[in-house]
C-alpha cells in the first residue's frame, strides 16, 4: 500500500478582501495582521491519503501486491472484456486473446478442449500431462482424479476477472509447473446490476444467461444462471450445459464474509478425432459414437477477510466440493482378429455380405454380422474434496508480506467396465445380446468390470512471500512453499483378459462367486482368484522457493526477472496405472496396461514432477507512439526445465498404456505483445515463439508410427525418442491479432485473428513419422496415411454490437469468417473402415472384416466451419436507476 502524506494550507483571498472592504478606514498594518490571523486560522492538520488496495492475484483474498511489481508477465482479463467477447467458455476466451495460449480439441466438444500455455496443459482428458493449476475464488479446481480441469464447471457470466500467472508462484499449490490460472467471481458489491442475454444460430445453438447483483451497503447478493444447448456441428455431438452460481456477501468496517455456491449439470458428447481421409470426404463425420460424459458438480465456498488495522489483514476459506461423472464411449474392438479366430466361429457358405462363400475364417478375417466388432467403455466416477486455508498479510512502506497455510483432502471412487456392441450403419454402437445366447460371449450381455479403484490424497502446505522495496523504483520478491502430500490407493483389477475370453461354459467358470477374491500369488497359475489387488500408500515432500526482481527504469518502463521451483505429485489414477517394473522380464513388459480412463493395473511408485522456471523481460507504456493513446507493450523470455515428467506411454494396443516418469523435458520461448488506441480504433498484436522438447532418450511401443523398428525377439514395434524431439500438440509460432472500430457510441465491430504454425500429433513423439510413398512398389500405398503433423492455419472471427437506448444491445458473432478447413489436434492410429480387396467383406458402416487390410493413419481433431450467431442483451444498473429516481 502506498501512503502519501500531504500538508495543505488554504488561503481565502476573498475573505480578506471582504474584511478590508467592510472595515473601510483600517490601515495597512491592521489589514496585514488580519490576513495573517486568517491564514493561521484556516491552516489544516496533516492529512494521510492511502491508495486504494488493488484487486488480488492470489488464491486467497487480501493480498495487496501491485501488479506493476510482479516479476513475471501476468496477463489479465476483466469481467467487461469477458462479457464483450461472447465466448462460451474459458478455452475459447484465452485462445483468442492471451499470449502463448493454444488449444487442442481431441474430444470434439467445445467444453472439453485442452488449454496449453507456454507448453503446459490444463485438460479435461485423463492421460494428458497436466501442468497448470486453476483456482476459483481460492479453491484449486484441478480434480483429484488425474489433475484434470472440467471447463464446463465454470460459468462465464459469474467471472469478474481472470489472471494468468506464469511460472511456479509459491503462493499457488501443487501442479503449478507452467503457471496458475486465478478466477475471481462476482458479488453484489462488485456487480450491482442486472443482465439478461439470449443467443441463437448455427448448429441449433441456444444460450440463455441471466445475472443480477445488488447490495444495501452491508449485505450484497448476486446470482448468475447459464443454460447452453446445441446439436453440434459434427454428427451426433449435442451438448447441454446448466450452471447456477449464487453469492451472499456481508461487509463491515473491519472486513467481509462471502459465501458462494456453484451447481452444474452437463451432458457433453465429443466424438473425438477422425481419420484424415474420412474428414476429407465429410467434415462432419465421426469415427464411432457415442462418446458422452454426464457431469454434476456441487461446490460451496466460504471466504472471509478481517482488517485488524491499516497494515495487518487476515483471511481464510473453507470449501466442500463434490463431483459425479458417468461416461460411455464407443469404439471398434481392436482384438477383433483374435475373436474371429477363436474356436467355433466359422463363416457359413454365403454368409459374407458380398455373397461369397467361406467355410472357415482365415487368419485376420471375420464373419460379417456374426461376431461383434465394437466395444462400449462404461465408467462411473465419484470424487469429493474439502479444505481449509488461512492467510496473513502485513504491509509497511517497504514490505508487503504474505504468509499462509492450506489443507486439502480428496477422495476418489472409480469403476470401469466394458461390453461388446455392433457398429451400426451410422457408426453408432448398439448392444446385441444375441452374441451371449449364440456364442456364449458374456460381455455381449453383461458389463465386465475391469477395475474398482478407491483412493485419496491429502496435502498440507505452508507458504510465504515478501515483496521488499529498498527504493521506490526497485522491488524484490522472495517466496517459498513447503508441501507434504500423502496419496493412497486401493485397487481391485481383473486379470487383464481380452473381452472375448469371458465365456460362459455352463459351469460358472470365471463368474463363479468363489472367485470373487484377490490372487495371492501371481506366479501360482492354479490360483483362480478373479482380481489382482494392490494397495499403495505414498508420501511426497517438496520445498519450492522463488526469487524475483522488478526495476522501474523510468516512469512507464519496467524490467523484471524471476526464477522459481515447482512440483506435482502423481495423482490417484497415475499411481493406479503406473508402470510396474516387477512385471518386466528380459526387457519384455507383460503388463496389460490401461485403456485410459478405463482399465487400471497395480500401483507402483512414481516420482513427483519437479520444475525450474526462468523468466526475464520488460514492459511499458508509450503515450506518444504514432499518435496512439497509451500504447502498452511487453517482451519476455521464458524457460522451464522439468525432471521426472509423468507421461502416458503406449504399449502397442489401442489407447492402452501406462504412466511412467520421463527423464527431462523443456519448454522455452519468447512472447511479446503490443496494444493501443488510435482515435476510434483499437489494435492489439500478440506473438509467441516456443519450443517444447524431450531432453532425454526414451523408447515407446507404437506400430502406427511409420518409423517404428520391429524387434523380432520381443515382437514389439519400438519408436525411439531422442533429445530435441518436439512434444506433440505444441506449435512453434502463435499469433493473435485484434482490431476494434467504434463507429460511434452505439455501434462497434471487432475482427480477431488466431494463427498457429504446424505441430506434431500424438504418437509422433520422435517427429520422424512419414506417410507411405505411393510410388514405392514394395509398400502398401494406402498404409500410413498422413505425415503425422497438423498443418498451420489462420482463422478470422468477427463480432459486432449495436446499443439501443434503455440498456438493450443487439450483437452478432461470426466464427471462421473465410470457412477455413483446419485441425487443432491429432494422433496416429489404426482404422478398420478401409476399402476391401481379395474377396474381403465390409458391412453397412464400412467396417472391413479382414483385419489384415486395416490401415495406419493420422487422426485429426477438426476445427469448426463457418458459423454465425445473433443475440440480444439487456443491462440495468441499479445505482444509476436509483439516482434517476432520487
PDB file of C-alpha atoms in Angstrom, residues 16-257:
ATOM      1  CA  UNK A  16      -9.521  39.102   3.292  1.00  0.00           C
ATOM      2  CA  UNK A  17     -10.868  41.363   0.580  1.00  0.00           C
ATOM      3  CA  UNK A  18     -14.354  41.368   2.050  1.00  0.00           C
ATOM      4  CA  UNK A  19     -12.956  42.120   5.515  1.00  0.00           C
ATOM      5  CA  UNK A  20     -10.929  45.019   4.184  1.00  0.00           C
ATOM      6  CA  UNK A  21     -13.932  46.450   2.383  1.00  0.00           C
ATOM      7  CA  UNK A  22     -16.060  46.222   5.495  1.00  0.00           C
ATOM      8  CA  UNK A  23     -13.519  47.943   7.717  1.00  0.00           C
ATOM      9  CA  UNK A  24     -13.081  50.737   5.227  1.00  0.00           C
ATOM     10  CA  UNK A  25     -10.718  53.005   7.253  1.00  0.00           C
ATOM     11  CA  UNK A  26      -8.424  50.236   8.595  1.00  0.00           C
ATOM     12  CA  UNK A  27      -4.828  50.989   7.916  1.00  0.00           C
ATOM     13  CA  UNK A  28      -2.430  48.703   6.049  1.00  0.00           C
ATOM     14  CA  UNK A  29      -0.877  47.297   9.233  1.00  0.00           C
ATOM     15  CA  UNK A  30      -4.282  46.273  10.517  1.00  0.00           C
ATOM     16  CA  UNK A  31      -5.119  44.599   7.230  1.00  0.00           C
ATOM     17  CA  UNK A  32      -1.845  42.689   7.221  1.00  0.00           C
ATOM     18  CA  UNK A  33      -2.491  41.490  10.770  1.00  0.00           C
ATOM     19  CA  UNK A  34      -5.980  40.289   9.862  1.00  0.00           C
ATOM     20  CA  UNK A  35      -4.606  38.479   6.828  1.00  0.00           C
ATOM     21  CA  UNK A  36      -2.008  36.692   8.948  1.00  0.00           C
ATOM     22  CA  UNK A  37      -4.632  35.728  11.530  1.00  0.00           C
ATOM     23  CA  UNK A  38      -6.830  34.356   8.791  1.00  0.00           C
ATOM     24  CA  UNK A  39      -4.025  32.276   7.410  1.00  0.00           C
ATOM     25  CA  UNK A  40      -3.276  30.809  10.814  1.00  0.00           C
ATOM     26  CA  UNK A  41      -6.947  30.138  11.482  1.00  0.00           C
ATOM     27  CA  UNK A  42      -7.526  28.066   8.358  1.00  0.00           C
ATOM     28  CA  UNK A  43      -4.286  26.075   8.341  1.00  0.00           C
ATOM     29  CA  UNK A  44      -5.268  22.364   8.279  1.00  0.00           C
ATOM     30  CA  UNK A  45      -3.704  19.456  10.112  1.00  0.00           C
ATOM     31  CA  UNK A  46      -1.600  16.887   8.321  1.00  0.00           C
ATOM     32  CA  UNK A  47      -3.763  14.531   6.245  1.00  0.00           C
ATOM     33  CA  UNK A  48      -2.742  10.965   5.316  1.00  0.00           C
ATOM     34  CA  UNK A  49      -4.164   9.754   1.994  1.00  0.00           C
ATOM     35  CA  UNK A  50      -3.993   5.983   1.410  1.00  0.00           C
ATOM     36  CA  UNK A  51      -4.096   4.477  -2.023  1.00  0.00           C
ATOM     37  CA  UNK A  52      -6.893   2.076  -2.749  1.00  0.00           C
ATOM     38  CA  UNK A  53      -5.947  -1.604  -2.477  1.00  0.00           C
ATOM     39  CA  UNK A  54      -5.512  -3.414  -5.726  1.00  0.00           C
ATOM     40  CA  UNK A  55      -7.525  -6.423  -6.783  1.00  0.00           C
ATOM     41  CA  UNK A  56      -5.799  -9.572  -5.596  1.00  0.00           C
ATOM     42  CA  UNK A  57      -3.755 -12.054  -7.632  1.00  0.00           C
ATOM     43  CA  UNK A  58      -3.626 -14.906  -5.147  1.00  0.00           C
ATOM     44  CA  UNK A  59      -5.697 -17.916  -4.126  1.00  0.00           C
ATOM     45  CA  UNK A  60      -6.969 -16.086  -1.016  1.00  0.00           C
ATOM     46  CA  UNK A  61      -8.403 -12.572  -0.691  1.00  0.00           C
ATOM     47  CA  UNK A  62      -6.305  -9.920   0.987  1.00  0.00           C
ATOM     48  CA  UNK A  63      -3.007  -9.779  -0.900  1.00  0.00           C
ATOM     49  CA  UNK A  64      -2.147  -6.202  -1.811  1.00  0.00           C
ATOM     50  CA  UNK A  65       0.873  -6.555  -4.091  1.00  0.00           C
ATOM     51  CA  UNK A  66       0.514  -4.286  -7.108  1.00  0.00           C
ATOM     52  CA  UNK A  67       0.539  -5.994 -10.471  1.00  0.00           C
ATOM     53  CA  UNK A  68       3.174  -3.457 -11.503  1.00  0.00           C
ATOM     54  CA  UNK A  69       5.545  -5.127  -9.030  1.00  0.00           C
ATOM     55  CA  UNK A  70       5.006  -8.630 -10.363  1.00  0.00           C
ATOM     56  CA  UNK A  71       8.207 -10.295 -11.535  1.00  0.00           C
ATOM     57  CA  UNK A  72       6.556 -12.244 -14.355  1.00  0.00           C
ATOM     58  CA  UNK A  73       4.372 -11.349 -17.321  1.00  0.00           C
ATOM     59  CA  UNK A  74       0.970 -11.567 -15.638  1.00  0.00           C
ATOM     60  CA  UNK A  75      -1.967 -11.375 -18.085  1.00  0.00           C
ATOM     61  CA  UNK A  76      -5.452 -10.307 -17.005  1.00  0.00           C
ATOM     62  CA  UNK A  77      -8.930 -10.151 -18.495  1.00  0.00           C
ATOM     63  CA  UNK A  78     -11.680  -8.090 -16.858  1.00  0.00           C
ATOM     64  CA  UNK A  79     -15.317  -9.050 -16.453  1.00  0.00           C
ATOM     65  CA  UNK A  80     -16.313  -6.488 -19.093  1.00  0.00           C
ATOM     66  CA  UNK A  81     -13.857  -7.961 -21.585  1.00  0.00           C
ATOM     67  CA  UNK A  82     -15.224 -11.431 -20.845  1.00  0.00           C
ATOM     68  CA  UNK A  83     -18.779 -10.239 -21.499  1.00  0.00           C
ATOM     69  CA  UNK A  84     -17.801  -8.376 -24.685  1.00  0.00           C
ATOM     70  CA  UNK A  85     -16.011 -11.420 -26.114  1.00  0.00           C
ATOM     71  CA  UNK A  86     -19.221 -13.519 -26.203  1.00  0.00           C
ATOM     72  CA  UNK A  87     -17.044 -16.560 -25.523  1.00  0.00           C
ATOM     73  CA  UNK A  88     -18.897 -19.649 -24.340  1.00  0.00           C
ATOM     74  CA  UNK A  89     -16.024 -20.968 -22.202  1.00  0.00           C
ATOM     75  CA  UNK A  90     -12.574 -20.207 -20.791  1.00  0.00           C
ATOM     76  CA  UNK A  91     -10.584 -22.013 -23.501  1.00  0.00           C
ATOM     77  CA  UNK A  92     -12.272 -20.060 -26.306  1.00  0.00           C
ATOM     78  CA  UNK A  93     -11.689 -16.775 -24.464  1.00  0.00           C
ATOM     79  CA  UNK A  94      -7.989 -17.326 -23.760  1.00  0.00           C
ATOM     80  CA  UNK A  95      -7.188 -18.796 -27.174  1.00  0.00           C
ATOM     81  CA  UNK A  96      -8.416 -15.594 -28.834  1.00  0.00           C
ATOM     82  CA  UNK A  97      -6.671 -13.056 -26.624  1.00  0.00           C
ATOM     83  CA  UNK A  98      -3.796 -14.319 -24.448  1.00  0.00           C
ATOM     84  CA  UNK A  99      -0.131 -14.653 -25.269  1.00  0.00           C
ATOM     85  CA  UNK A 100       1.390 -18.151 -25.512  1.00  0.00           C
ATOM     86  CA  UNK A 101      -2.045 -19.828 -25.400  1.00  0.00           C
ATOM     87  CA  UNK A 102      -3.273 -22.511 -27.797  1.00  0.00           C
ATOM     88  CA  UNK A 103      -5.981 -25.167 -27.684  1.00  0.00           C
ATOM     89  CA  UNK A 104      -6.169 -28.810 -28.805  1.00  0.00           C
ATOM     90  CA  UNK A 105      -9.580 -30.310 -29.468  1.00  0.00           C
ATOM     91  CA  UNK A 106      -9.067 -34.069 -29.126  1.00  0.00           C
ATOM     92  CA  UNK A 107     -12.574 -34.696 -27.780  1.00  0.00           C
ATOM     93  CA  UNK A 108     -14.544 -32.795 -30.406  1.00  0.00           C
ATOM     94  CA  UNK A 109     -16.586 -30.775 -27.916  1.00  0.00           C
ATOM     95  CA  UNK A 110     -16.142 -27.025 -27.183  1.00  0.00           C
ATOM     96  CA  UNK A 111     -16.204 -27.661 -23.414  1.00  0.00           C
ATOM     97  CA  UNK A 112     -13.620 -30.463 -23.487  1.00  0.00           C
ATOM     98  CA  UNK A 113     -10.628 -28.779 -25.098  1.00  0.00           C
ATOM     99  CA  UNK A 114      -7.024 -28.815 -23.888  1.00  0.00           C
ATOM    100  CA  UNK A 115      -5.719 -25.393 -22.856  1.00  0.00           C
ATOM    101  CA  UNK A 116      -1.975 -25.002 -23.492  1.00  0.00           C
ATOM    102  CA  UNK A 117       0.103 -22.181 -22.009  1.00  0.00           C
ATOM    103  CA  UNK A 118       3.838 -21.983 -22.658  1.00  0.00           C
ATOM    104  CA  UNK A 119       3.849 -25.696 -23.471  1.00  0.00           C
ATOM    105  CA  UNK A 120       1.932 -26.768 -20.347  1.00  0.00           C
ATOM    106  CA  UNK A 121      -1.613 -28.071 -20.343  1.00  0.00           C
ATOM    107  CA  UNK A 122      -4.837 -27.901 -18.358  1.00  0.00           C
ATOM    108  CA  UNK A 123      -7.146 -30.516 -19.823  1.00  0.00           C
ATOM    109  CA  UNK A 124     -10.354 -32.426 -19.015  1.00  0.00           C
ATOM    110  CA  UNK A 125      -8.844 -35.546 -20.627  1.00  0.00           C
ATOM    111  CA  UNK A 126      -7.313 -38.301 -18.486  1.00  0.00           C
ATOM    112  CA  UNK A 127      -3.839 -39.222 -19.716  1.00  0.00           C
ATOM    113  CA  UNK A 128      -2.844 -35.673 -20.639  1.00  0.00           C
ATOM    114  CA  UNK A 129       0.204 -34.413 -18.690  1.00  0.00           C
ATOM    115  CA  UNK A 130      -1.177 -31.590 -16.546  1.00  0.00           C
ATOM    116  CA  UNK A 131       0.939 -28.558 -15.688  1.00  0.00           C
ATOM    117  CA  UNK A 132      -1.371 -25.624 -14.881  1.00  0.00           C
ATOM    118  CA  UNK A 133      -3.223 -25.114 -11.597  1.00  0.00           C
ATOM    119  CA  UNK A 134      -6.654 -23.491 -11.795  1.00  0.00           C
ATOM    120  CA  UNK A 135      -8.201 -21.597  -8.865  1.00  0.00           C
ATOM    121  CA  UNK A 136     -11.767 -20.405  -8.439  1.00  0.00           C
ATOM    122  CA  UNK A 137     -12.057 -17.902  -5.573  1.00  0.00           C
ATOM    123  CA  UNK A 138      -9.098 -19.502  -3.843  1.00  0.00           C
ATOM    124  CA  UNK A 139     -10.176 -23.134  -4.343  1.00  0.00           C
ATOM    125  CA  UNK A 140      -7.994 -25.295  -6.548  1.00  0.00           C
ATOM    126  CA  UNK A 141     -10.339 -26.983  -9.038  1.00  0.00           C
ATOM    127  CA  UNK A 142      -7.901 -29.441 -10.610  1.00  0.00           C
ATOM    128  CA  UNK A 143      -9.721 -32.687  -9.874  1.00  0.00           C
ATOM    129  CA  UNK A 144      -8.060 -35.355  -7.739  1.00  0.00           C
ATOM    130  CA  UNK A 145      -8.633 -37.953 -10.465  1.00  0.00           C
ATOM    131  CA  UNK A 146      -5.842 -37.119 -12.923  1.00  0.00           C
ATOM    132  CA  UNK A 147      -5.471 -33.402 -12.091  1.00  0.00           C
ATOM    133  CA  UNK A 148      -7.944 -32.675 -14.897  1.00  0.00           C
ATOM    134  CA  UNK A 149      -9.899 -29.425 -15.251  1.00  0.00           C
ATOM    135  CA  UNK A 150     -13.581 -29.556 -16.223  1.00  0.00           C
ATOM    136  CA  UNK A 151     -14.181 -26.341 -18.167  1.00  0.00           C
ATOM    137  CA  UNK A 152     -17.937 -26.982 -18.241  1.00  0.00           C
ATOM    138  CA  UNK A 153     -17.970 -26.313 -14.467  1.00  0.00           C
ATOM    139  CA  UNK A 154     -17.023 -22.620 -14.888  1.00  0.00           C
ATOM    140  CA  UNK A 155     -19.903 -20.195 -15.657  1.00  0.00           C
ATOM    141  CA  UNK A 156     -18.627 -17.321 -17.783  1.00  0.00           C
ATOM    142  CA  UNK A 157     -21.280 -14.836 -16.622  1.00  0.00           C
ATOM    143  CA  UNK A 158     -20.166 -15.269 -12.996  1.00  0.00           C
ATOM    144  CA  UNK A 159     -16.465 -14.426 -13.592  1.00  0.00           C
ATOM    145  CA  UNK A 160     -15.366 -10.930 -12.518  1.00  0.00           C
ATOM    146  CA  UNK A 161     -11.716 -11.276 -13.551  1.00  0.00           C
ATOM    147  CA  UNK A 162      -9.183 -13.754 -14.882  1.00  0.00           C
ATOM    148  CA  UNK A 163      -5.431 -13.679 -14.182  1.00  0.00           C
ATOM    149  CA  UNK A 164      -2.809 -15.918 -15.784  1.00  0.00           C
ATOM    150  CA  UNK A 165       0.304 -16.014 -13.568  1.00  0.00           C
ATOM    151  CA  UNK A 166       3.304 -17.695 -15.268  1.00  0.00           C
ATOM    152  CA  UNK A 167       5.887 -19.882 -13.572  1.00  0.00           C
ATOM    153  CA  UNK A 168       5.761 -21.639 -10.218  1.00  0.00           C
ATOM    154  CA  UNK A 169       4.480 -18.918  -7.913  1.00  0.00           C
ATOM    155  CA  UNK A 170       4.876 -20.274  -4.328  1.00  0.00           C
ATOM    156  CA  UNK A 171       1.514 -18.861  -3.250  1.00  0.00           C
ATOM    157  CA  UNK A 172      -0.127 -21.411  -5.519  1.00  0.00           C
ATOM    158  CA  UNK A 173      -0.039 -25.092  -4.747  1.00  0.00           C
ATOM    159  CA  UNK A 174       0.827 -28.332  -6.474  1.00  0.00           C
ATOM    160  CA  UNK A 175       0.678 -28.659 -10.262  1.00  0.00           C
ATOM    161  CA  UNK A 176       1.801 -25.059 -10.749  1.00  0.00           C
ATOM    162  CA  UNK A 177       4.546 -26.123 -13.150  1.00  0.00           C
ATOM    163  CA  UNK A 178       3.918 -23.716 -16.008  1.00  0.00           C
ATOM    164  CA  UNK A 179       1.518 -21.281 -14.383  1.00  0.00           C
ATOM    165  CA  UNK A 180      -1.623 -20.658 -12.357  1.00  0.00           C
ATOM    166  CA  UNK A 181      -4.981 -19.502 -13.656  1.00  0.00           C
ATOM    167  CA  UNK A 182      -6.823 -17.487 -10.979  1.00  0.00           C
ATOM    168  CA  UNK A 183     -10.553 -16.840 -11.471  1.00  0.00           C
ATOM    169  CA  UNK A 184     -12.487 -14.407  -9.281  1.00  0.00           C
ATOM    170  CA  UNK A 185     -16.282 -14.405  -9.211  1.00  0.00           C
ATOM    171  CA  UNK A 186     -18.750 -11.550  -8.983  1.00  0.00           C
ATOM    172  CA  UNK A 187     -20.724 -10.470  -5.913  1.00  0.00           C
ATOM    173  CA  UNK A 188     -23.418  -7.947  -5.049  1.00  0.00           C
ATOM    174  CA  UNK A 189     -20.873  -5.194  -4.326  1.00  0.00           C
ATOM    175  CA  UNK A 190     -18.648  -5.567  -7.371  1.00  0.00           C
ATOM    176  CA  UNK A 191     -21.558  -6.035  -9.788  1.00  0.00           C
ATOM    177  CA  UNK A 192     -24.565  -4.024  -8.697  1.00  0.00           C
ATOM    178  CA  UNK A 193     -26.572  -4.556 -11.861  1.00  0.00           C
ATOM    179  CA  UNK A 194     -28.856  -6.922 -13.759  1.00  0.00           C
ATOM    180  CA  UNK A 195     -28.003  -8.574 -17.057  1.00  0.00           C
ATOM    181  CA  UNK A 196     -30.064 -10.824 -19.331  1.00  0.00           C
ATOM    182  CA  UNK A 197     -28.979 -12.307 -22.646  1.00  0.00           C
ATOM    183  CA  UNK A 198     -30.282 -14.707 -25.277  1.00  0.00           C
ATOM    184  CA  UNK A 199     -28.360 -16.045 -28.272  1.00  0.00           C
ATOM    185  CA  UNK A 200     -29.064 -18.479 -31.086  1.00  0.00           C
ATOM    186  CA  UNK A 201     -27.885 -19.519 -34.508  1.00  0.00           C
ATOM    187  CA  UNK A 202     -25.795 -22.205 -36.181  1.00  0.00           C
ATOM    188  CA  UNK A 203     -25.836 -25.864 -35.151  1.00  0.00           C
ATOM    189  CA  UNK A 204     -29.043 -25.400 -33.188  1.00  0.00           C
ATOM    190  CA  UNK A 205     -27.172 -23.414 -30.536  1.00  0.00           C
ATOM    191  CA  UNK A 206     -29.364 -21.781 -27.914  1.00  0.00           C
ATOM    192  CA  UNK A 207     -27.985 -19.898 -24.933  1.00  0.00           C
ATOM    193  CA  UNK A 208     -29.788 -18.025 -22.186  1.00  0.00           C
ATOM    194  CA  UNK A 209     -27.946 -16.099 -19.474  1.00  0.00           C
ATOM    195  CA  UNK A 210     -29.184 -14.124 -16.514  1.00  0.00           C
ATOM    196  CA  UNK A 211     -27.397 -12.414 -13.644  1.00  0.00           C
ATOM    197  CA  UNK A 212     -28.370  -9.875 -11.003  1.00  0.00           C
ATOM    198  CA  UNK A 213     -26.487  -8.272  -8.144  1.00  0.00           C
ATOM    199  CA  UNK A 214     -27.396  -5.654  -5.573  1.00  0.00           C
ATOM    200  CA  UNK A 215     -26.499  -4.509  -2.066  1.00  0.00           C
ATOM    201  CA  UNK A 216     -27.718  -2.209   0.701  1.00  0.00           C
ATOM    202  CA  UNK A 217     -24.278  -1.176   1.883  1.00  0.00           C
ATOM    203  CA  UNK A 218     -23.899  -4.088   4.305  1.00  0.00           C
ATOM    204  CA  UNK A 219     -25.400  -7.119   2.552  1.00  0.00           C
ATOM    205  CA  UNK A 220     -24.808  -7.993  -1.091  1.00  0.00           C
ATOM    206  CA  UNK A 221     -26.442 -10.728  -3.143  1.00  0.00           C
ATOM    207  CA  UNK A 222     -25.572 -11.998  -6.602  1.00  0.00           C
ATOM    208  CA  UNK A 223     -26.986 -14.776  -8.784  1.00  0.00           C
ATOM    209  CA  UNK A 224     -25.969 -15.991 -12.259  1.00  0.00           C
ATOM    210  CA  UNK A 225     -27.594 -18.676 -14.396  1.00  0.00           C
ATOM    211  CA  UNK A 226     -26.427 -20.011 -17.746  1.00  0.00           C
ATOM    212  CA  UNK A 227     -28.128 -22.569 -19.986  1.00  0.00           C
ATOM    213  CA  UNK A 228     -26.293 -23.622 -23.139  1.00  0.00           C
ATOM    214  CA  UNK A 229     -27.637 -26.137 -25.633  1.00  0.00           C
ATOM    215  CA  UNK A 230     -26.625 -27.126 -29.151  1.00  0.00           C
ATOM    216  CA  UNK A 231     -26.718 -30.048 -31.590  1.00  0.00           C
ATOM    217  CA  UNK A 232     -23.060 -29.605 -32.500  1.00  0.00           C
ATOM    218  CA  UNK A 233     -21.608 -29.199 -35.982  1.00  0.00           C
ATOM    219  CA  UNK A 234     -20.474 -32.825 -36.250  1.00  0.00           C
ATOM    220  CA  UNK A 235     -22.774 -35.833 -36.448  1.00  0.00           C
ATOM    221  CA  UNK A 236     -24.310 -36.977 -33.171  1.00  0.00           C
ATOM    222  CA  UNK A 237     -22.499 -34.407 -30.987  1.00  0.00           C
ATOM    223  CA  UNK A 238     -25.002 -32.497 -28.816  1.00  0.00           C
ATOM    224  CA  UNK A 239     -24.152 -30.547 -25.661  1.00  0.00           C
ATOM    225  CA  UNK A 240     -26.314 -29.411 -22.775  1.00  0.00           C
ATOM    226  CA  UNK A 241     -24.883 -27.224 -20.002  1.00  0.00           C
ATOM    227  CA  UNK A 242     -26.720 -25.773 -16.993  1.00  0.00           C
ATOM    228  CA  UNK A 243     -24.838 -23.647 -14.458  1.00  0.00           C
ATOM    229  CA  UNK A 244     -26.162 -21.824 -11.386  1.00  0.00           C
ATOM    230  CA  UNK A 245     -23.950 -19.569  -9.270  1.00  0.00           C
ATOM    231  CA  UNK A 246     -25.079 -17.690  -6.140  1.00  0.00           C
ATOM    232  CA  UNK A 247     -23.190 -15.420  -3.772  1.00  0.00           C
ATOM    233  CA  UNK A 248     -24.003 -13.699  -0.476  1.00  0.00           C
ATOM    234  CA  UNK A 249     -21.623 -11.104   0.959  1.00  0.00           C
ATOM    235  CA  UNK A 250     -21.617  -9.283   4.296  1.00  0.00           C
ATOM    236  CA  UNK A 251     -19.406  -6.217   4.738  1.00  0.00           C
ATOM    237  CA  UNK A 252     -18.423  -4.179   7.753  1.00  0.00           C
ATOM    238  CA  UNK A 253     -15.823  -1.553   8.555  1.00  0.00           C
ATOM    239  CA  UNK A 254     -13.414  -4.357   9.522  1.00  0.00           C
ATOM    240  CA  UNK A 255     -13.757  -6.794   6.630  1.00  0.00           C
ATOM    241  CA  UNK A 256     -16.197  -9.026   4.814  1.00  0.00           C
ATOM    242  CA  UNK A 257     -17.643 -12.547   4.725  1.00  0.00           C
TER     243      UNK A 257
END
